[in-house]
Each structure stands twice: as C-alpha cells, then as structure tokens.
Amino acid sequence: MADIEQILGDLNKDSFVSLLTNIIGESKYVQNNPPDLIPEEDRVVKHVLNSLLPYSTTTGGGPLIVNHVSYYPQRGNLIVEYPGTEQGKILSFVGMHMDVVTANPNEWEFDPFSLSIDGEKLCGRGTTDCLGHVALVTELMKKLGETKPKLKSTVVAVFIANEENSSITGVGVDALVKDGLLNKLKGGPLFWIDTADKQPCIGTGGMIPWKLHVTGKLFHSGLPHKAINPLELGMEALKEIQSRFYKDFPPHKEEQVYGFATPSTMKPTQWSYPGGGINQIPAECTISGDVRLTPFYSVKDVMNKLQKHVDDINENIEKLDTRGPVSKYTLPEENLRGSLAVTFDEASSGVACNLKSRGFEVLCKATEKIVGHVKPYSITGTLPLIRELKDEGFDVQTVGYGLMATYHAKNEYCLLSDMCQGYQIFTSIISQLED
C-alpha cells in the first residue's frame, strides 16, 4: 500500500527541528542521576502534548486518543493512539524515554542543554538518546492525526518515564504493564525505539553487578610475612574466578547468528579500600565489576557458579597462587585465614529478538528499502525492560536513528538525514502491515 507512504509523506523537517528545540531546552531538567538529579519527564510531555492535542479527541480536533499516565509527580508517561478499523490489530512504537544522562557544560564544545545546528548535525544532550526519538515519533503521530489515513491497524506510541538508573521505581513501562495499559500491544509488533545507527538491534546483554570483598590482616609493609595482603589475594582470586567463568560460559554458537560484537564477559571496573599509609598493608579491600551476559545463558546460573567458585577458593585458599617468597593467605600460628565474599546488586537478563516474527520481517524490509542495506547487530549493552516485555508475550524489535558514536557521550548529536530516514522506515512499516 504505497499510497499510505504517499499520504504520510516525508518528515516535516521544520516542525521536527522546532519541536526538538523545545524538548532539548528541557534536557537540563530531565537528567537522570539520583539522588541528586531526578528527571521531570512532564516537562517533555508538555511539548509533545502541545504538538498532538490539536489533532486529538481531547480537543475535538482529530482522531488521536491521548492518555497522560503518572505514577509519581512530574514523572508522567504518554500513550497516544491512532485508531484502526480492525479490532485487535496493533502496531506500536515504545521505548522513547524522556530522560537523559548527565552532561557537564564545562566539558562540551557547545551548550548541551539547548539545540544547536551545524549543517546536518543536531547537537545537544538527548538528540541521540532519546529525546530525538521522542520528537520523531511525535511527528509521525501528528502526521497521522493531520492526514487521517484509513488504516486497519491501530498505531500506538508510548513515551515513557525511565526507570533505569533511578531510585524511584514503578514510574514507567513496568507500571504500565502491571496496570494492563499495554496489554493490547500484544496484537502486533512492538518497536522499541531506543538504539542507534538505523539498523535492527536484535540482541542485548544481561548485566550482573558484583562485589568481591577481600579480608586479610593489616600490618606494616616492612614486615609482610606477618600480614595477609588483601590486595594480592584479591588479584589472584579474581584471576582464578575469571578463568573459571570463561570456561563455564564460553562463546555461544548463537552469538554469531545474532552478530554479537563480544561474547559474555566478566571484569573488574572499580577497586576500593579503607585507606591508610603507603607503608601499611590494609586489612581489606573490595573489587567491583560486572558480568555482561549474552541472552543464551542464564543470569541465575552465573550467580550460582560465581558463588560456588568463591566458596571453593575460600576452602582451598592455600592453593591459590601467591606473589613472592613471603606472600601468603594464611597465618597458621595465629589461626588466621584470608577470605572472600561475593555479593550481587540487582541483575538483569538480555534478550534475543525473534528473527522469525512479522515485526522483524517488516523492519528489515523497510530498512533495506530506505537505507539501502540491512545488517542487524547485537551488543551486550542492557535494555532490561525489553526482556520483560518479551517474557510478557510481546513481539519486541529494537531500532534507533541516533548515532552510537555519540550515545551517552560528550558533544552528543544526531543527523537530521538519519531522522528523516527513520520516519520513512516507520511509514514503510505501517504500509507493509496494512497488506
């Protein structure tokens, strides 16, 4: 039904840039870094409503059904529907979160909290992730409301308050699913618009944050034979745990099918100790890090295995490699042993999208048509909410039209031409699903 694409036309660049200017102007107030910075997503909702209400049933100006849903003050979600003619036939665009990561203006080449334009570059915090997508999908829904094409499918857009990196839970997709407000979206493909580079992202990783607390014995560094050095114990123990991890969870054959850039990994990212003089061997230290797990392995299995390995090392700590002639992890004359304890923060599972679904099929066809090629990819970055949606029975596919190179980065920007292609892909998907 090429006529649907003709009716919806191309992205209205002037309208899109005007809306994005207003939304990026709110980015300072939707930074997400609790407890200091709690996003106020309703600041963004205000601008989306200003664009869509004139074409809504709320004002009598059009067919759009608009539902502003809040579970916490100033942290609203927005569900917008363009009704179709066939009951139960649904197409949805979800995942356009209305918060941003933090930005320090002193470290940027331009003001992160206002939109600046440099040729095709649209510069500012949130242009790639994810306020650019908020504006893009708003323009799509606005065009549906303006042109009123006759569609079989109901088209739904869900702009969300983001629960990730937040001390306040139950404000976004989780709450909407719990309340049954998204149940109807199971009637068709759900496109999660929150990645980058215009290609289908077909797999994401799980994440297991871990802490390895190491206990030794404090003593003067000039008498190391009377100490149990927790730093050395931690390094050797972690080396052994990592070695066992990679034997337990080697590269999986499905990772090549999905195009994962890396297999599952376990690595340290932080190290802390209570402090002290440089001539003092400390009593304890903590190594922290994460496991990034491809979706073909179980998060629970990994946590159980790591706990088992730590227990085994504690029982056989004498067998662990030492560092130098007086390095040791036991002091038998004092009945002391070094020890390890592993703990885990909240973990999340990755997702492997259904490569045989109708949603994947139409996304690939639309991408090839508009971009000129289709090359799905996978990353071990996390999108925990989409795993939960898939487990709930949704046909989830993920894609985005910002730039991975500027994702969460300083001097973030997106390209207007990419957003224009994203709009065309959306209209192609709508058209295909009408056939």
Tab-separated table of C-alpha atoms in Angstrom, residues 159-388:
chain	number	residue	atom	x	y	z
A	159	PHE	CA	6.550	7.854	25.546
A	160	ILE	CA	7.960	6.705	28.866
A	161	ALA	CA	9.396	7.861	32.147
A	162	ASN	CA	12.615	5.922	32.566
A	163	GLU	CA	13.117	3.542	35.491
A	164	GLU	CA	16.710	2.636	34.645
A	165	ASN	CA	19.368	4.303	36.796
A	166	SER	CA	16.549	5.536	39.026
A	167	SER	CA	15.922	5.332	42.759
A	168	ILE	CA	12.209	5.686	42.015
A	169	THR	CA	10.673	2.522	40.588
A	170	GLY	CA	7.212	1.853	39.232
A	171	VAL	CA	7.035	5.033	37.176
A	172	GLY	CA	7.345	3.785	33.583
A	173	VAL	CA	6.879	0.680	31.453
A	174	ASP	CA	6.858	-1.716	34.411
A	175	ALA	CA	3.938	0.144	35.959
A	176	LEU	CA	2.112	0.445	32.636
A	177	VAL	CA	2.429	-3.323	32.060
A	178	LYS	CA	1.363	-4.064	35.633
A	179	ASP	CA	-1.749	-1.931	35.203
A	180	GLY	CA	-2.593	-3.679	31.921
A	181	LEU	CA	-2.330	-0.470	29.910
A	182	LEU	CA	-0.059	-2.095	27.333
A	183	ASN	CA	-1.829	-5.447	27.015
A	184	LYS	CA	-3.445	-4.507	23.723
A	185	LEU	CA	0.022	-4.075	22.181
A	186	LYS	CA	0.402	-7.863	22.081
A	187	GLY	CA	-1.795	-7.782	18.975
A	188	GLY	CA	1.112	-6.816	16.737
A	189	PRO	CA	4.787	-5.836	16.523
A	190	LEU	CA	6.223	-3.602	19.228
A	191	PHE	CA	9.160	-1.496	18.051
A	192	TRP	CA	11.384	-0.291	20.890
A	193	ILE	CA	12.886	2.966	19.618
A	194	ASP	CA	15.996	3.402	21.757
A	195	THR	CA	19.115	2.205	19.931
A	196	ALA	CA	21.184	3.752	17.141
A	197	ASP	CA	22.715	3.587	13.666
A	198	LYS	CA	19.485	2.824	11.739
A	199	GLN	CA	19.896	-0.957	11.799
A	200	PRO	CA	17.828	-3.530	13.724
A	201	CYS	CA	19.382	-4.294	17.103
A	202	ILE	CA	18.392	-7.927	17.551
A	203	GLY	CA	20.150	-8.838	20.778
A	204	THR	CA	21.198	-7.214	24.037
A	205	GLY	CA	23.103	-8.401	27.065
A	206	GLY	CA	22.252	-9.111	30.636
A	207	MET	CA	24.162	-7.431	33.442
A	208	ILE	CA	25.215	-8.789	36.828
A	209	PRO	CA	26.899	-6.163	39.048
A	210	TRP	CA	29.167	-7.895	41.579
A	211	LYS	CA	31.381	-7.008	44.538
A	212	LEU	CA	34.223	-9.186	45.795
A	213	HIS	CA	35.104	-8.243	49.385
A	214	VAL	CA	38.528	-9.474	50.451
A	215	THR	CA	39.632	-9.770	54.075
A	216	GLY	CA	43.287	-10.090	55.077
A	217	LYS	CA	45.367	-8.896	58.021
A	218	LEU	CA	46.697	-5.361	58.441
A	219	PHE	CA	50.422	-4.972	59.163
A	220	HIS	CA	53.481	-2.856	58.432
A	221	SER	CA	54.705	-3.299	54.869
A	222	GLY	CA	58.260	-3.768	56.158
A	223	LEU	CA	57.101	-6.999	57.795
A	224	PRO	CA	54.944	-8.518	55.050
A	225	HIS	CA	55.383	-12.026	56.425
A	226	LYS	CA	53.155	-11.029	59.343
A	227	ALA	CA	50.340	-9.760	57.078
A	228	ILE	CA	47.731	-11.260	54.783
A	229	ASN	CA	47.712	-8.857	51.879
A	230	PRO	CA	44.102	-8.493	50.671
A	231	LEU	CA	45.206	-6.686	47.525
A	232	GLU	CA	47.337	-9.617	46.383
A	233	LEU	CA	44.665	-12.084	47.484
A	234	GLY	CA	42.032	-10.153	45.576
A	235	MET	CA	44.089	-10.036	42.384
A	236	GLU	CA	44.931	-13.734	42.420
A	237	ALA	CA	41.422	-14.787	43.424
A	238	LEU	CA	39.816	-12.655	40.728
A	239	LYS	CA	42.188	-14.072	38.130
A	240	GLU	CA	41.103	-17.585	39.106
A	241	ILE	CA	37.397	-16.676	39.186
A	242	GLN	CA	37.611	-15.068	35.750
A	243	SER	CA	39.417	-18.113	34.341
A	244	ARG	CA	36.664	-20.388	35.638
A	245	PHE	CA	33.950	-18.033	34.345
A	246	TYR	CA	35.251	-18.198	30.791
A	247	LYS	CA	35.362	-21.993	30.967
A	248	ASP	CA	31.801	-22.119	32.303
A	249	PHE	CA	30.387	-19.587	29.830
A	250	PRO	CA	32.415	-19.721	26.616
A	251	PRO	CA	31.351	-18.037	23.350
A	252	HIS	CA	27.954	-19.447	22.364
A	253	LYS	CA	27.215	-20.522	18.797
A	254	GLU	CA	24.092	-18.325	18.681
A	255	GLU	CA	26.230	-15.224	19.243
A	256	GLN	CA	27.451	-15.459	15.645
A	257	VAL	CA	23.889	-15.826	14.353
A	258	TYR	CA	22.874	-12.648	16.190
A	259	GLY	CA	26.067	-10.756	15.398
A	260	PHE	CA	27.181	-10.028	18.947
A	261	ALA	CA	30.353	-7.944	18.982
A	262	THR	CA	31.599	-9.763	22.096
A	263	PRO	CA	30.785	-12.958	23.991
A	264	SER	CA	29.879	-12.951	27.675
A	265	THR	CA	32.486	-11.174	29.793
A	266	MET	CA	33.398	-10.761	33.468
A	267	LYS	CA	35.741	-7.973	34.508
A	268	PRO	CA	36.588	-5.573	37.344
A	269	THR	CA	35.763	-1.888	36.923
A	270	GLN	CA	36.323	-0.452	40.428
A	271	TRP	CA	38.652	-1.011	43.380
A	272	SER	CA	38.343	0.435	46.877
A	273	TYR	CA	39.986	0.080	50.297
A	274	PRO	CA	39.573	1.887	53.636
A	275	GLY	CA	42.711	3.987	53.252
A	276	GLY	CA	45.984	4.138	55.148
A	277	GLY	CA	49.658	4.915	54.736
A	278	ILE	CA	51.670	3.655	51.800
A	279	ASN	CA	53.781	1.684	54.269
A	280	GLN	CA	50.751	-0.192	55.561
A	281	ILE	CA	49.247	-3.379	54.175
A	282	PRO	CA	45.486	-2.865	54.599
A	283	ALA	CA	43.120	-5.282	56.292
A	284	GLU	CA	40.576	-5.388	53.498
A	285	CYS	CA	39.613	-4.236	50.034
A	286	THR	CA	36.688	-4.517	47.641
A	287	ILE	CA	36.820	-5.181	43.924
A	288	SER	CA	33.677	-4.360	41.962
A	289	GLY	CA	32.697	-5.043	38.387
A	290	ASP	CA	30.096	-6.618	36.186
A	291	VAL	CA	29.236	-9.613	34.095
A	292	ARG	CA	27.840	-8.839	30.666
A	293	LEU	CA	25.953	-11.920	29.598
A	294	THR	CA	24.620	-12.814	26.167
A	295	PRO	CA	20.967	-13.923	26.332
A	296	PHE	CA	21.783	-17.573	25.658
A	297	TYR	CA	22.972	-18.073	29.237
A	298	SER	CA	21.042	-17.828	32.497
A	299	VAL	CA	21.774	-14.983	34.915
A	300	LYS	CA	20.860	-17.238	37.823
A	301	ASP	CA	23.289	-19.922	36.671
A	302	VAL	CA	26.114	-17.406	36.514
A	303	MET	CA	25.450	-16.097	40.005
A	304	ASN	CA	25.304	-19.626	41.402
A	305	LYS	CA	28.559	-20.571	39.676
A	306	LEU	CA	30.394	-17.496	40.925
A	307	GLN	CA	29.249	-18.151	44.481
A	308	LYS	CA	30.400	-21.768	44.161
A	309	HIS	CA	33.830	-20.687	42.909
A	310	VAL	CA	34.277	-18.212	45.758
A	311	ASP	CA	33.313	-20.880	48.296
A	312	ASP	CA	35.797	-23.310	46.746
A	313	ILE	CA	38.631	-20.763	46.796
A	314	ASN	CA	37.905	-19.989	50.451
A	315	GLU	CA	38.129	-23.679	51.320
A	316	ASN	CA	41.367	-24.107	49.401
A	317	ILE	CA	42.943	-20.710	49.815
A	318	GLU	CA	46.384	-22.239	50.451
A	319	LYS	CA	46.407	-23.488	46.853
A	320	LEU	CA	45.933	-20.040	45.337
A	321	ASP	CA	48.983	-18.532	43.637
A	322	THR	CA	50.991	-16.123	45.800
A	323	ARG	CA	53.296	-13.236	44.937
A	324	GLY	CA	56.855	-13.599	46.147
A	325	PRO	CA	58.589	-15.686	48.828
A	326	VAL	CA	56.718	-14.280	51.845
A	327	SER	CA	53.307	-13.695	50.303
A	328	LYS	CA	50.709	-15.906	51.937
A	329	TYR	CA	46.962	-16.044	52.616
A	330	THR	CA	47.050	-17.934	55.904
A	331	LEU	CA	48.844	-17.363	59.223
A	332	PRO	CA	48.586	-20.777	60.933
A	333	GLU	CA	50.372	-19.604	64.092
A	334	GLU	CA	47.633	-17.008	64.552
A	335	ASN	CA	44.856	-19.255	63.244
A	336	LEU	CA	44.047	-16.637	60.580
A	337	ARG	CA	42.931	-17.135	57.001
A	338	GLY	CA	42.235	-14.622	54.299
A	339	SER	CA	38.724	-14.808	52.918
A	340	LEU	CA	36.484	-13.736	50.070
A	341	ALA	CA	32.811	-12.813	49.998
A	342	VAL	CA	30.883	-12.117	46.805
A	343	THR	CA	27.651	-10.132	46.662
A	344	PHE	CA	25.437	-9.093	43.758
A	345	ASP	CA	23.392	-5.993	43.077
A	346	GLU	CA	20.206	-6.159	41.004
A	347	ALA	CA	20.814	-8.200	37.859
A	348	SER	CA	19.018	-8.130	34.531
A	349	SER	CA	18.761	-10.551	31.616
A	350	GLY	CA	19.489	-9.878	27.964
A	351	VAL	CA	17.143	-10.506	25.080
A	352	ALA	CA	17.345	-12.224	21.720
A	353	CYS	CA	14.639	-10.862	19.434
A	354	ASN	CA	12.501	-13.268	17.426
A	355	LEU	CA	14.084	-13.401	13.971
A	356	LYS	CA	11.072	-15.203	12.506
A	357	SER	CA	8.429	-12.717	13.605
A	358	ARG	CA	6.389	-10.422	11.393
A	359	GLY	CA	7.874	-7.445	13.215
A	360	PHE	CA	11.426	-8.404	12.319
A	361	GLU	CA	10.429	-9.099	8.721
A	362	VAL	CA	8.828	-5.703	8.098
A	363	LEU	CA	11.610	-3.839	9.928
A	364	CYS	CA	14.276	-5.478	7.766
A	365	LYS	CA	12.372	-4.824	4.535
A	366	ALA	CA	11.773	-1.194	5.464
A	367	THR	CA	15.410	-0.667	6.467
A	368	GLU	CA	16.734	-2.183	3.242
A	369	LYS	CA	14.329	-0.093	1.189
A	370	ILE	CA	15.137	3.228	2.846
A	371	VAL	CA	18.760	2.880	3.995
A	372	GLY	CA	19.871	0.676	1.100
A	373	HIS	CA	21.069	-2.273	3.146
A	374	VAL	CA	20.141	-4.167	6.276
A	375	LYS	CA	22.710	-5.510	8.736
A	376	PRO	CA	21.232	-6.456	12.126
A	377	TYR	CA	23.600	-6.290	15.082
A	378	SER	CA	23.724	-7.167	18.771
A	379	ILE	CA	25.524	-5.647	21.753
A	380	THR	CA	25.998	-6.575	25.391
A	381	GLY	CA	24.633	-3.226	26.477
A	382	THR	CA	21.469	-3.658	28.530
A	383	LEU	CA	17.837	-2.917	27.795
A	384	PRO	CA	16.233	-4.863	30.645
A	385	LEU	CA	12.723	-3.593	30.001
A	386	ILE	CA	12.504	-5.219	26.579
A	387	ARG	CA	13.366	-8.642	28.044
A	388	GLU	CA	10.471	-8.219	30.436
